[in-house]
PDB file of C-alpha atoms in Angstrom:
ATOM      1  CA  MET G   1      31.893-244.154 -64.235  1.00 42.00           C
ATOM      2  CA  ILE G   2      31.699-240.432 -63.334  1.00 42.00           C
ATOM      3  CA  ASP G   3      30.460-238.121 -66.124  1.00 51.00           C
ATOM      4  CA  ARG G   4      31.598-234.526 -66.680  1.00 47.00           C
ATOM      5  CA  ASN G   5      28.762-233.008 -64.675  1.00 48.00           C
ATOM      6  CA  GLU G   6      29.627-235.148 -61.664  1.00 49.00           C
ATOM      7  CA  SER G   7      33.343-234.396 -62.031  1.00 48.00           C
ATOM      8  CA  CYS G   8      32.564-230.684 -61.577  1.00 55.00           C
ATOM      9  CA  THR G   9      31.115-231.360 -58.129  1.00 48.00           C
ATOM     10  CA  ALA G  10      33.164-234.318 -57.005  1.00 47.00           C
ATOM     11  CA  GLY G  11      36.513-232.483 -56.581  1.00 47.00           C
ATOM     12  CA  GLN G  12      38.473-234.304 -59.289  1.00 46.00           C
ATOM     13  CA  MET G  13      42.173-233.785 -59.975  1.00 43.00           C
ATOM     14  CA  PRO G  14      43.309-230.445 -61.560  1.00 48.00           C
ATOM     15  CA  MET G  15      43.069-231.954 -65.065  1.00 47.00           C
ATOM     16  CA  ALA G  16      39.323-232.156 -64.567  1.00 61.00           C
ATOM     17  CA  TYR G  17      39.006-228.382 -64.132  1.00 57.00           C
ATOM     18  CA  PHE G  18      39.511-227.767 -67.847  1.00 57.00           C
ATOM     19  CA  THR G  19      36.856-230.373 -68.640  1.00 68.00           C
ATOM     20  CA  CYS G  20      34.559-228.824 -66.052  1.00 71.00           C
ATOM     21  CA  LEU G  21      35.026-225.332 -67.536  1.00 63.00           C
ATOM     22  CA  ALA G  22      34.352-226.661 -71.015  1.00 64.00           C
ATOM     23  CA  TYR G  23      31.172-228.382 -69.797  1.00 64.00           C
ATOM     24  CA  ILE G  24      29.876-225.223 -68.091  1.00 69.00           C
ATOM     25  CA  LEU G  25      30.576-223.045 -71.134  1.00 62.00           C
ATOM     26  CA  LYS G  26      28.957-225.598 -73.425  1.00 63.00           C
ATOM     27  CA  GLU G  27      25.818-225.653 -71.286  1.00 64.00           C
ATOM     28  CA  TRP G  28      25.749-221.867 -71.133  1.00 68.00           C
ATOM     29  CA  THR G  29      26.499-221.059 -74.792  1.00 67.00           C
ATOM     30  CA  GLY G  30      25.247-224.173 -76.534  1.00 63.00           C
ATOM     31  CA  VAL G  31      28.407-224.285 -78.690  1.00 63.00           C
ATOM     32  CA  GLU G  32      29.473-227.785 -79.732  1.00 64.00           C
ATOM     33  CA  HIS G  33      33.113-228.903 -79.393  1.00 63.00           C
ATOM     34  CA  ILE G  34      33.935-225.910 -77.210  1.00 63.00           C
ATOM     35  CA  GLU G  35      36.887-227.856 -75.825  1.00 62.00           C
ATOM     36  CA  ASP G  36      38.683-227.335 -79.132  1.00 62.00           C
ATOM     37  CA  TYR G  37      38.176-223.565 -78.956  1.00 59.00           C
ATOM     38  CA  LEU G  38      39.424-223.470 -75.365  1.00 60.00           C
ATOM     39  CA  SER G  39      42.499-225.519 -76.265  1.00 67.00           C
ATOM     40  CA  TYR G  40      43.258-223.125 -79.101  1.00 59.00           C
ATOM     41  CA  ALA G  41      42.814-220.110 -76.814  1.00 63.00           C
ATOM     42  CA  VAL G  42      45.173-221.617 -74.244  1.00 63.00           C
ATOM     43  CA  TYR G  43      47.708-222.292 -76.994  1.00 57.00           C
ATOM     44  CA  LEU G  44      47.537-218.686 -78.242  1.00 61.00           C
ATOM     45  CA  LEU G  45      47.941-217.412 -74.672  1.00 61.00           C
ATOM     46  CA  TRP G  46      51.044-219.576 -74.256  1.00 57.00           C
ATOM     47  CA  VAL G  47      52.518-218.364 -77.562  1.00 58.00           C
ATOM     48  CA  PHE G  48      51.871-214.668 -76.952  1.00 58.00           C
ATOM     49  CA  PHE G  49      52.580-214.640 -73.208  1.00 57.00           C
ATOM     50  CA  PRO G  50      56.140-213.198 -73.600  1.00 61.00           C
ATOM     51  CA  LEU G  51      54.772-210.451 -75.851  1.00 57.00           C
ATOM     52  CA  ILE G  52      52.061-209.622 -73.323  1.00 62.00           C
ATOM     53  CA  ILE G  53      54.662-209.406 -70.569  1.00 64.00           C
ATOM     54  CA  VAL G  54      56.925-206.912 -72.416  1.00 59.00           C
ATOM     55  CA  PHE G  55      53.975-204.582 -72.947  1.00 65.00           C
ATOM     56  CA  LEU G  56      52.885-204.870 -69.307  1.00 70.00           C
ATOM     57  CA  LEU G  57      56.293-204.406 -67.647  1.00 72.00           C
ATOM     58  CA  PRO G  58      56.543-200.643 -68.364  1.00 75.00           C
ATOM     59  CA  GLY G  59      53.449-200.337 -66.193  1.00 76.00           C
ATOM     60  CA  VAL G  60      55.653-201.168 -63.192  1.00 79.00           C
ATOM     61  CA  ILE G  61      57.113-197.654 -63.439  1.00 82.00           C
ATOM     62  CA  LEU G  62      53.609-196.186 -63.410  1.00 81.00           C
ATOM     63  CA  LEU G  63      52.791-198.386 -60.415  1.00 86.00           C
ATOM     64  CA  PHE G  64      55.807-197.015 -58.529  1.00 85.00           C
ATOM     65  CA  ILE G  65      54.742-193.475 -59.378  1.00 88.00           C
ATOM     66  CA  TYR G  66      51.286-194.060 -57.932  1.00 86.00           C
ATOM     67  CA  ILE G  67      52.811-195.720 -54.860  1.00 90.00           C
ATOM     68  CA  SER G  68      54.821-192.504 -54.455  1.00 91.00           C
ATOM     69  CA  ILE G  69      51.644-190.442 -54.835  1.00 90.00           C
ATOM     70  CA  ILE G  70      49.855-192.484 -52.174  1.00 90.00           C
ATOM     71  CA  PHE G  71      52.854-192.120 -49.873  1.00 87.00           C
ATOM     72  CA  VAL G  72      53.004-188.311 -50.098  1.00 88.00           C
ATOM     73  CA  HIS G  73      49.274-188.084 -49.409  1.00 86.00           C
ATOM     74  CA  ILE G  74      49.633-190.296 -46.324  1.00 86.00           C
ATOM     75  CA  TYR G  75      52.678-188.286 -45.231  1.00 84.00           C
ATOM     76  CA  LYS G  76      50.775-185.008 -45.622  1.00 82.00           C
ATOM     77  CA  ARG G  77      47.803-186.376 -43.710  1.00 79.00           C
ATOM     78  CA  LYS G  78      49.935-187.560 -40.787  1.00 76.00           C
ATOM     79  CA  ASN G  79      51.902-184.308 -40.567  1.00 75.00           C
ATOM     80  CA  GLU G  80      49.305-181.622 -41.228  1.00 67.00           C
ATOM     81  CA  LEU G  81      49.905-179.857 -37.906  1.00 54.00           C
ATOM     82  CA  LYS G  82      53.662-179.886 -38.344  1.00 58.00           C
ATOM     83  CA  GLU G  83      53.333-178.245 -41.786  1.00 54.00           C
ATOM     84  CA  ALA G  84      52.367-174.907 -40.268  1.00 47.00           C
ATOM     85  CA  TYR G  85      55.519-174.726 -38.140  1.00 45.00           C
ATOM     86  CA  SER G  86      58.201-176.315 -40.322  1.00 53.00           C
ATOM     87  CA  ASN G  87      60.253-174.985 -43.219  1.00 54.00           C
ATOM     88  CA  ASP G  88      61.396-178.474 -44.179  1.00 71.00           C
ATOM     89  CA  PHE G  89      58.035-180.204 -43.994  1.00 76.00           C
ATOM     90  CA  TRP G  90      58.610-182.413 -47.048  1.00 82.00           C
ATOM     91  CA  ASP G  91      62.202-183.443 -46.273  1.00 86.00           C
ATOM     92  CA  GLY G  92      61.150-186.744 -44.706  1.00 86.00           C
ATOM     93  CA  ALA G  93      58.892-187.583 -47.642  1.00 88.00           C
ATOM     94  CA  LYS G  94      61.620-186.756 -50.157  1.00 91.00           C
ATOM     95  CA  GLN G  95      64.115-188.967 -48.350  1.00 91.00           C
ATOM     96  CA  MET G  96      61.678-191.881 -48.258  1.00 91.00           C
ATOM     97  CA  LEU G  97      60.825-191.480 -51.947  1.00 93.00           C
ATOM     98  CA  ALA G  98      64.511-191.263 -52.801  1.00 94.00           C
ATOM     99  CA  THR G  99      65.157-194.493 -50.889  1.00 94.00           C
ATOM    100  CA  LEU G 100      62.266-196.216 -52.684  1.00 93.00           C
ATOM    101  CA  TRP G 101      63.398-195.217 -56.160  1.00 95.00           C
ATOM    102  CA  ASP G 102      67.090-195.772 -55.467  1.00 95.00           C
ATOM    103  CA  GLY G 103      66.268-199.282 -54.282  1.00 94.00           C
ATOM    104  CA  HIS G 104      64.344-199.986 -57.479  1.00 93.00           C
ATOM    105  CA  ALA G 105      67.210-198.543 -59.540  1.00 95.00           C
ATOM    106  CA  ARG G 106      69.877-200.690 -57.883  1.00 94.00           C
ATOM    107  CA  ILE G 107      67.869-203.926 -57.791  1.00 93.00           C
ATOM    108  CA  TRP G 108      66.363-203.789 -61.279  1.00 93.00           C
ATOM    109  CA  HIS G 109      69.032-201.931 -63.254  1.00 95.00           C
ATOM    110  CA  GLY G 110      72.194-202.021 -61.136  1.00 95.00           C
ATOM    111  CA  TYR G 111      72.053-198.244 -61.516  1.00 96.00           C
ATOM    112  CA  GLU G 112      75.271-196.223 -61.364  1.00 97.00           C
ATOM    113  CA  LEU G 113      75.875-192.477 -61.334  1.00 97.00           C
ATOM    114  CA  HIS G 114      79.184-191.182 -62.683  1.00 97.00           C
ATOM    115  CA  GLY G 115      80.530-187.625 -62.731  1.00 97.00           C
ATOM    116  CA  ILE G 116      78.511-186.237 -59.834  1.00 96.00           C
ATOM    117  CA  GLU G 117      81.575-184.143 -58.983  1.00 96.00           C
ATOM    118  CA  ASN G 118      80.864-182.141 -62.162  1.00 97.00           C
ATOM    119  CA  ILE G 119      77.725-180.678 -60.585  1.00 97.00           C
ATOM    120  CA  PRO G 120      78.646-177.273 -59.116  1.00 94.00           C
ATOM    121  CA  GLU G 121      77.882-176.446 -55.497  1.00 92.00           C
ATOM    122  CA  GLY G 122      75.767-173.514 -56.613  1.00 93.00           C
ATOM    123  CA  PRO G 123      73.061-173.306 -59.297  1.00 97.00           C
ATOM    124  CA  GLY G 124      73.303-175.029 -62.658  1.00 97.00           C
ATOM    125  CA  LEU G 125      71.137-176.104 -65.570  1.00 98.00           C
ATOM    126  CA  ILE G 126      71.309-179.855 -66.250  1.00 98.00           C
ATOM    127  CA  VAL G 127      70.501-180.738 -69.866  1.00 98.00           C
ATOM    128  CA  PHE G 128      69.809-184.409 -70.620  1.00 98.00           C
ATOM    129  CA  TYR G 129      68.812-186.821 -73.376  1.00 98.00           C
ATOM    130  CA  HIS G 130      65.228-188.051 -72.891  1.00 96.00           C
ATOM    131  CA  GLY G 131      64.589-191.809 -72.956  1.00 94.00           C
ATOM    132  CA  ALA G 132      61.165-193.333 -73.611  1.00 94.00           C
ATOM    133  CA  THR G 133      60.337-192.525 -69.979  1.00 93.00           C
ATOM    134  CA  PRO G 134      62.120-190.170 -67.569  1.00 93.00           C
ATOM    135  CA  VAL G 135      62.849-193.023 -65.174  1.00 94.00           C
ATOM    136  CA  ASP G 136      66.610-192.462 -65.438  1.00 96.00           C
ATOM    137  CA  TYR G 137      66.139-188.854 -64.342  1.00 96.00           C
ATOM    138  CA  ILE G 138      64.094-190.051 -61.348  1.00 96.00           C
ATOM    139  CA  TYR G 139      66.944-192.404 -60.437  1.00 97.00           C
ATOM    140  CA  PHE G 140      69.432-189.539 -60.773  1.00 98.00           C
ATOM    141  CA  MET G 141      67.299-187.254 -58.636  1.00 96.00           C
ATOM    142  CA  ALA G 142      67.023-189.923 -55.929  1.00 96.00           C
ATOM    143  CA  LYS G 143      70.770-190.583 -55.931  1.00 97.00           C
ATOM    144  CA  LEU G 144      71.555-186.852 -55.805  1.00 97.00           C
ATOM    145  CA  LEU G 145      69.289-186.390 -52.794  1.00 95.00           C
ATOM    146  CA  ILE G 146      70.821-189.365 -50.990  1.00 95.00           C
ATOM    147  CA  LEU G 147      74.461-188.478 -51.722  1.00 95.00           C
ATOM    148  CA  GLN G 148      74.391-184.683 -51.553  1.00 94.00           C
ATOM    149  CA  LYS G 149      71.074-183.848 -49.843  1.00 92.00           C
ATOM    150  CA  ARG G 150      70.222-181.680 -52.856  1.00 93.00           C
ATOM    151  CA  THR G 151      66.979-181.342 -54.775  1.00 93.00           C
ATOM    152  CA  CYS G 152      66.999-180.813 -58.522  1.00 96.00           C
ATOM    153  CA  HIS G 153      63.922-179.146 -60.011  1.00 96.00           C
ATOM    154  CA  VAL G 154      62.863-180.268 -63.476  1.00 96.00           C
ATOM    155  CA  VAL G 155      60.766-178.914 -66.340  1.00 96.00           C
ATOM    156  CA  ALA G 156      58.046-181.298 -67.568  1.00 93.00           C
ATOM    157  CA  ASP G 157      55.590-181.271 -70.458  1.00 90.00           C
ATOM    158  CA  HIS G 158      52.181-179.713 -69.802  1.00 87.00           C
ATOM    159  CA  PHE G 159      50.302-182.998 -70.222  1.00 85.00           C
ATOM    160  CA  VAL G 160      52.011-184.389 -67.086  1.00 89.00           C
ATOM    161  CA  PHE G 161      50.168-181.837 -64.949  1.00 88.00           C
ATOM    162  CA  LYS G 162      46.841-183.090 -66.295  1.00 86.00           C
ATOM    163  CA  LEU G 163      47.381-186.681 -65.137  1.00 86.00           C
ATOM    164  CA  PRO G 164      45.013-187.657 -62.305  1.00 85.00           C
ATOM    165  CA  GLY G 165      46.507-187.582 -58.830  1.00 86.00           C
ATOM    166  CA  PHE G 166      49.909-186.229 -59.888  1.00 89.00           C
ATOM    167  CA  LYS G 167      49.667-182.639 -58.619  1.00 90.00           C
ATOM    168  CA  LEU G 168      50.869-183.133 -55.047  1.00 90.00           C
ATOM    169  CA  LEU G 169      53.752-185.402 -56.062  1.00 91.00           C
ATOM    170  CA  LEU G 170      54.888-182.924 -58.728  1.00 92.00           C
ATOM    171  CA  ASP G 171      54.819-180.090 -56.197  1.00 90.00           C
ATOM    172  CA  VAL G 172      56.845-182.098 -53.691  1.00 90.00           C
ATOM    173  CA  LEU G 173      59.483-183.043 -56.264  1.00 90.00           C
ATOM    174  CA  GLY G 174      59.798-179.540 -57.683  1.00 90.00           C
ATOM    175  CA  VAL G 175      58.445-180.320 -61.147  1.00 94.00           C
ATOM    176  CA  MET G 176      57.400-177.185 -63.030  1.00 93.00           C
ATOM    177  CA  HIS G 177      55.682-176.172 -66.282  1.00 87.00           C
ATOM    178  CA  GLY G 178      58.744-174.275 -67.350  1.00 77.00           C
ATOM    179  CA  PRO G 179      57.923-170.620 -68.141  1.00 86.00           C
ATOM    180  CA  LYS G 180      61.261-168.920 -68.730  1.00 91.00           C
ATOM    181  CA  GLU G 181      60.814-166.482 -65.840  1.00 94.00           C
ATOM    182  CA  GLU G 182      60.121-169.277 -63.343  1.00 95.00           C
ATOM    183  CA  CYS G 183      63.154-171.234 -64.521  1.00 96.00           C
ATOM    184  CA  VAL G 184      65.413-168.182 -64.239  1.00 96.00           C
ATOM    185  CA  ASN G 185      64.109-167.393 -60.751  1.00 96.00           C
ATOM    186  CA  THR G 186      64.703-170.989 -59.626  1.00 96.00           C
ATOM    187  CA  LEU G 187      68.327-170.810 -60.759  1.00 97.00           C
ATOM    188  CA  LYS G 188      68.863-167.359 -59.252  1.00 96.00           C
ATOM    189  CA  LYS G 189      67.792-168.805 -55.901  1.00 95.00           C
ATOM    190  CA  GLY G 190      70.879-171.031 -56.084  1.00 95.00           C
ATOM    191  CA  GLN G 191      69.059-174.248 -57.011  1.00 96.00           C
ATOM    192  CA  LEU G 192      69.625-176.887 -59.651  1.00 97.00           C
ATOM    193  CA  LEU G 193      67.264-177.192 -62.598  1.00 97.00           C
ATOM    194  CA  ALA G 194      67.050-179.965 -65.202  1.00 97.00           C
ATOM    195  CA  ILE G 195      65.490-179.908 -68.645  1.00 97.00           C
ATOM    196  CA  SER G 196      65.404-182.162 -71.682  1.00 97.00           C
ATOM    197  CA  PRO G 197      65.161-179.910 -74.752  1.00 96.00           C
ATOM    198  CA  GLY G 198      63.957-182.885 -76.824  1.00 95.00           C
ATOM    199  CA  GLY G 199      61.038-183.415 -74.474  1.00 93.00           C
ATOM    200  CA  VAL G 200      58.212-185.783 -75.360  1.00 92.00           C
ATOM    201  CA  ARG G 201      59.072-185.813 -79.071  1.00 93.00           C
ATOM    202  CA  GLU G 202      62.565-187.154 -78.339  1.00 96.00           C
ATOM    203  CA  ALA G 203      61.147-189.610 -75.795  1.00 95.00           C
ATOM    204  CA  LEU G 204      58.648-191.122 -78.214  1.00 95.00           C
ATOM    205  CA  PHE G 205      60.364-190.896 -81.594  1.00 95.00           C
ATOM    206  CA  SER G 206      64.081-191.217 -81.041  1.00 95.00           C
ATOM    207  CA  ASP G 207      65.253-194.832 -81.218  1.00 93.00           C
ATOM    208  CA  GLU G 208      68.153-197.202 -80.621  1.00 94.00           C
ATOM    209  CA  THR G 209      70.403-194.895 -82.691  1.00 96.00           C
ATOM    210  CA  TYR G 210      70.017-192.266 -79.954  1.00 97.00           C
ATOM    211  CA  VAL G 211      69.303-189.354 -82.301  1.00 96.00           C
ATOM    212  CA  ILE G 212      69.038-186.041 -80.438  1.00 97.00           C
ATOM    213  CA  MET G 213      65.753-184.379 -81.425  1.00 96.00           C
ATOM    214  CA  TRP G 214      65.893-180.821 -80.141  1.00 95.00           C
ATOM    215  CA  GLY G 215      64.595-179.118 -83.280  1.00 91.00           C
ATOM    216  CA  ASN G 216      65.006-175.330 -82.976  1.00 92.00           C
ATOM    217  CA  ARG G 217      64.610-175.229 -79.214  1.00 92.00           C
ATOM    218  CA  LYS G 218      67.027-172.826 -77.603  1.00 94.00           C
ATOM    219  CA  GLY G 219      64.932-171.365 -74.784  1.00 94.00           C
ATOM    220  CA  PHE G 220      66.866-173.418 -72.224  1.00 96.00           C
ATOM    221  CA  ALA G 221      70.093-171.742 -73.374  1.00 97.00           C
ATOM    222  CA  GLN G 222      68.557-168.311 -72.918  1.00 96.00           C
ATOM    223  CA  VAL G 223      67.497-169.348 -69.399  1.00 97.00           C
ATOM    224  CA  ALA G 224      71.119-170.268 -68.572  1.00 97.00           C
ATOM    225  CA  ILE G 225      72.336-166.953 -70.017  1.00 97.00           C
ATOM    226  CA  ASP G 226      69.770-164.871 -68.127  1.00 96.00           C
ATOM    227  CA  ALA G 227      70.496-166.696 -64.865  1.00 97.00           C
ATOM    228  CA  LYS G 228      74.270-166.623 -65.513  1.00 97.00           C
ATOM    229  CA  VAL G 229      74.716-170.310 -64.684  1.00 97.00           C
ATOM    230  CA  PRO G 230      76.647-173.174 -66.319  1.00 98.00           C
ATOM    231  CA  ILE G 231      75.011-175.917 -68.353  1.00 98.00           C
ATOM    232  CA  ILE G 232      75.763-179.489 -67.247  1.00 98.00           C
ATOM    233  CA  PRO G 233      75.228-182.206 -69.901  1.00 98.00           C
ATOM    234  CA  MET G 234      73.867-185.593 -68.811  1.00 98.00           C
ATOM    235  CA  PHE G 235      73.187-188.914 -70.543  1.00 98.00           C
ATOM    236  CA  THR G 236      72.121-192.366 -69.361  1.00 98.00           C
ATOM    237  CA  GLN G 237      73.642-195.393 -71.057  1.00 97.00           C
ATOM    238  CA  ASN G 238      71.151-198.003 -72.365  1.00 97.00           C
ATOM    239  CA  VAL G 239      68.129-195.868 -71.492  1.00 97.00           C
ATOM    240  CA  ARG G 240      66.577-196.808 -74.864  1.00 96.00           C
ATOM    241  CA  GLU G 241      67.060-200.507 -74.215  1.00 95.00           C
ATOM    242  CA  GLY G 242      65.164-200.485 -70.924  1.00 94.00           C
ATOM    243  CA  ILE G 243      61.912-199.288 -72.485  1.00 93.00           C
ATOM    244  CA  ARG G 244      61.253-198.797 -76.181  1.00 93.00           C
ATOM    245  CA  THR G 245      58.385-197.266 -78.120  1.00 93.00           C
ATOM    246  CA  LEU G 246      56.562-197.957 -81.375  1.00 92.00           C
ATOM    247  CA  GLY G 247      57.247-194.391 -82.462  1.00 90.00           C
ATOM    248  CA  GLY G 248      58.611-195.580 -85.797  1.00 88.00           C
ATOM    249  CA  ILE G 249      55.047-196.307 -86.943  1.00 89.00           C
ATOM    250  CA  LYS G 250      53.879-193.227 -88.866  1.00 89.00           C
ATOM    251  CA  ILE G 251      50.320-193.173 -87.570  1.00 91.00           C
ATOM    252  CA  PHE G 252      51.528-192.650 -83.991  1.00 89.00           C
ATOM    253  CA  ARG G 253      53.728-189.736 -85.083  1.00 89.00           C
ATOM    254  CA  SER G 254      50.767-188.178 -86.906  1.00 89.00           C
ATOM    255  CA  LEU G 255      48.533-188.565 -83.846  1.00 88.00           C
ATOM    256  CA  TYR G 256      51.093-186.854 -81.652  1.00 89.00           C
ATOM    257  CA  GLU G 257      51.641-183.948 -84.033  1.00 86.00           C
ATOM    258  CA  HIS G 258      47.875-183.334 -84.232  1.00 87.00           C
ATOM    259  CA  LEU G 259      46.815-184.002 -80.627  1.00 83.00           C
ATOM    260  CA  ARG G 260      50.057-183.337 -78.709  1.00 82.00           C
ATOM    261  CA  LEU G 261      49.318-186.381 -76.557  1.00 82.00           C
ATOM    262  CA  PRO G 262      51.824-189.257 -76.036  1.00 85.00           C
ATOM    263  CA  LEU G 263      49.576-191.943 -77.535  1.00 86.00           C
ATOM    264  CA  VAL G 264      52.462-194.226 -78.498  1.00 91.00           C
ATOM    265  CA  PRO G 265      52.635-197.800 -77.120  1.00 90.00           C
ATOM    266  CA  MET G 266      55.700-198.724 -75.103  1.00 91.00           C
ATOM    267  CA  TYR G 267      57.217-202.094 -74.401  1.00 90.00           C
ATOM    268  CA  GLY G 268      60.131-203.505 -72.477  1.00 89.00           C
ATOM    269  CA  GLY G 269      60.826-202.850 -68.830  1.00 89.00           C
ATOM    270  CA  PHE G 270      63.928-204.994 -69.271  1.00 91.00           C
ATOM    271  CA  PRO G 271      66.437-205.083 -66.371  1.00 93.00           C
ATOM    272  CA  VAL G 272      69.242-203.620 -68.486  1.00 95.00           C
ATOM    273  CA  LYS G 273      72.291-201.879 -67.072  1.00 96.00           C
ATOM    274  CA  LEU G 274      71.756-198.147 -66.609  1.00 97.00           C
ATOM    275  CA  ARG G 275      74.626-195.751 -66.020  1.00 97.00           C
ATOM    276  CA  THR G 276      74.114-192.003 -65.873  1.00 98.00           C
ATOM    277  CA  PHE G 277      77.096-189.890 -66.942  1.00 98.00           C
ATOM    278  CA  ILE G 278      77.406-186.219 -66.052  1.00 98.00           C
ATOM    279  CA  GLY G 279      79.754-184.258 -68.288  1.00 97.00           C
ATOM    280  CA  GLU G 280      81.910-181.249 -67.537  1.00 97.00           C
ATOM    281  CA  PRO G 281      79.984-177.995 -67.148  1.00 97.00           C
ATOM    282  CA  ILE G 282      79.788-175.478 -69.957  1.00 97.00           C
ATOM    283  CA  PRO G 283      80.626-172.256 -68.106  1.00 96.00           C
ATOM    284  CA  TYR G 284      78.612-169.072 -68.391  1.00 96.00           C
ATOM    285  CA  GLU G 285      79.987-166.585 -70.908  1.00 94.00           C
ATOM    286  CA  PRO G 286      78.507-163.079 -70.974  1.00 91.00           C
ATOM    287  CA  ASN G 287      78.938-162.605 -74.718  1.00 92.00           C
ATOM    288  CA  VAL G 288      77.618-165.968 -75.954  1.00 94.00           C
ATOM    289  CA  THR G 289      74.319-166.088 -77.836  1.00 96.00           C
ATOM    290  CA  ALA G 290      71.497-168.572 -77.212  1.00 96.00           C
ATOM    291  CA  GLU G 291      72.184-170.202 -80.596  1.00 96.00           C
ATOM    292  CA  GLU G 292      75.867-170.679 -79.806  1.00 97.00           C
ATOM    293  CA  LEU G 293      75.178-172.038 -76.342  1.00 97.00           C
ATOM    294  CA  THR G 294      72.538-174.435 -77.705  1.00 97.00           C
ATOM    295  CA  ALA G 295      75.085-175.787 -80.187  1.00 97.00           C
ATOM    296  CA  LYS G 296      77.637-176.255 -77.391  1.00 97.00           C
ATOM    297  CA  ALA G 297      75.126-178.049 -75.156  1.00 97.00           C
ATOM    298  CA  LYS G 298      73.996-180.335 -77.963  1.00 97.00           C
ATOM    299  CA  ALA G 299      77.599-181.174 -78.836  1.00 98.00           C
ATOM    300  CA  ALA G 300      78.320-181.948 -75.163  1.00 98.00           C
ATOM    301  CA  VAL G 301      75.363-184.353 -74.878  1.00 98.00           C
ATOM    302  CA  GLN G 302      76.299-185.935 -78.218  1.00 98.00           C
ATOM    303  CA  SER G 303      79.853-186.397 -76.943  1.00 98.00           C
ATOM    304  CA  LEU G 304      78.534-188.333 -73.922  1.00 98.00           C
ATOM    305  CA  ILE G 305      76.428-190.523 -76.232  1.00 98.00           C
ATOM    306  CA  ASP G 306      79.400-191.177 -78.534  1.00 97.00           C
ATOM    307  CA  LYS G 307      81.654-192.053 -75.611  1.00 97.00           C
ATOM    308  CA  HIS G 308      79.359-194.213 -73.498  1.00 97.00           C
ATOM    309  CA  GLN G 309      76.747-195.717 -75.827  1.00 97.00           C
ATOM    310  CA  LYS G 310      77.273-198.403 -78.459  1.00 95.00           C
ATOM    311  CA  ILE G 311      75.184-197.581 -81.525  1.00 95.00           C
ATOM    312  CA  PRO G 312      72.771-199.045 -82.366  1.00 94.00           C
ATOM    313  CA  GLY G 313      71.617-199.997 -78.901  1.00 94.00           C
ATOM    314  CA  ASN G 314      71.034-203.697 -78.303  1.00 94.00           C
ATOM    315  CA  VAL G 315      68.753-205.104 -75.592  1.00 93.00           C
ATOM    316  CA  PHE G 316      70.654-208.381 -75.222  1.00 93.00           C
ATOM    317  CA  ARG G 317      74.006-206.583 -74.874  1.00 94.00           C
ATOM    318  CA  ALA G 318      72.517-204.186 -72.323  1.00 95.00           C
ATOM    319  CA  LEU G 319      71.169-207.148 -70.344  1.00 93.00           C
ATOM    320  CA  MET G 320      74.605-208.766 -70.315  1.00 93.00           C
ATOM    321  CA  GLU G 321      76.159-205.513 -69.074  1.00 93.00           C
ATOM    322  CA  ARG G 322      73.701-205.640 -66.175  1.00 87.00           C
ATOM    323  CA  PHE G 323      75.506-208.683 -64.789  1.00 80.00           C
ATOM    324  CA  GLN G 324      79.064-207.459 -65.227  1.00 75.00           C
ATOM    325  CA  THR G 325      80.780-207.001 -61.886  1.00 55.00           C
ATOM    326  CA  ARG G 326      82.416-203.700 -62.848  1.00 54.00           C
ATOM    327  CA  GLN G 327      82.343-201.112 -65.576  1.00 51.00           C
ATOM    328  CA  LYS G 328      84.684-201.718 -68.478  1.00 50.00           C
ATOM    329  CA  GLU G 329      87.007-198.920 -69.467  1.00 45.00           C
ATOM    330  CA  ASP G 330      85.587-196.812 -72.291  1.00 46.00           C
TER     331      ASP G 330
END
């Protein structure tokens, strides 16, 4: 009869591997009945495996971001000589990134973009509701580049510019800190600019009720007034069901308010249906105040939420919508 020590060296069937591991750990640690502890550990892993997965899946978005970063560095390296003689040096990189992200959007979320005809040919300020991550904006940006060959600049929180390795990618995609003068100049050059007035606070602490959390922010409205451009409202259906946060736990809110860092766990990464809706532009009016324009923009985004989002959001319903063959009439 072969004992456990011999079974570790004799190439037994897969069932013997667990016994072999238990024997090795017992010899190493001296703990009796270690098989029972291992069995319990395996059981706990089996029970909590789905929970582990939902906390790991949001990391796929981060993985895609770093793949994009690696790509732009390779692209820059291979085209360094061309950079000195070309005004459209990054066009090829932008197209490839757009294709990458649009593919992810269509395969994982069946992504759709509605109302693109509401975006003016000239400059405009796009104002959108911020989900737990800005992945829906990335999808929109990719689709816009593919369909209309247009780039939309975007204002991001300062902490984004401190993330390792992000600088080149942010420069290529036209992501900016957002000083008012820079935003106005971008719009006066005839370009599109996007901003989420709720920012990180809305991303982390809004929930499945889709509460708009703009506070007293009205700087974006003043930017639109100074640049004399329309505001275009935008909202993505089910964006809260794709990835959710634990922002409802008070300690995470306190940490954010004190440190201004997004130290709030996220979970999900579910392949829910995502549809981005672009509303009708709010035209520039010379006599409107920033407060009045902010109220109009907020009402326009709220109208898109009321029309296209069932409240409260439901992950299972959003998953079922992912497999519908066509959009139901609202």
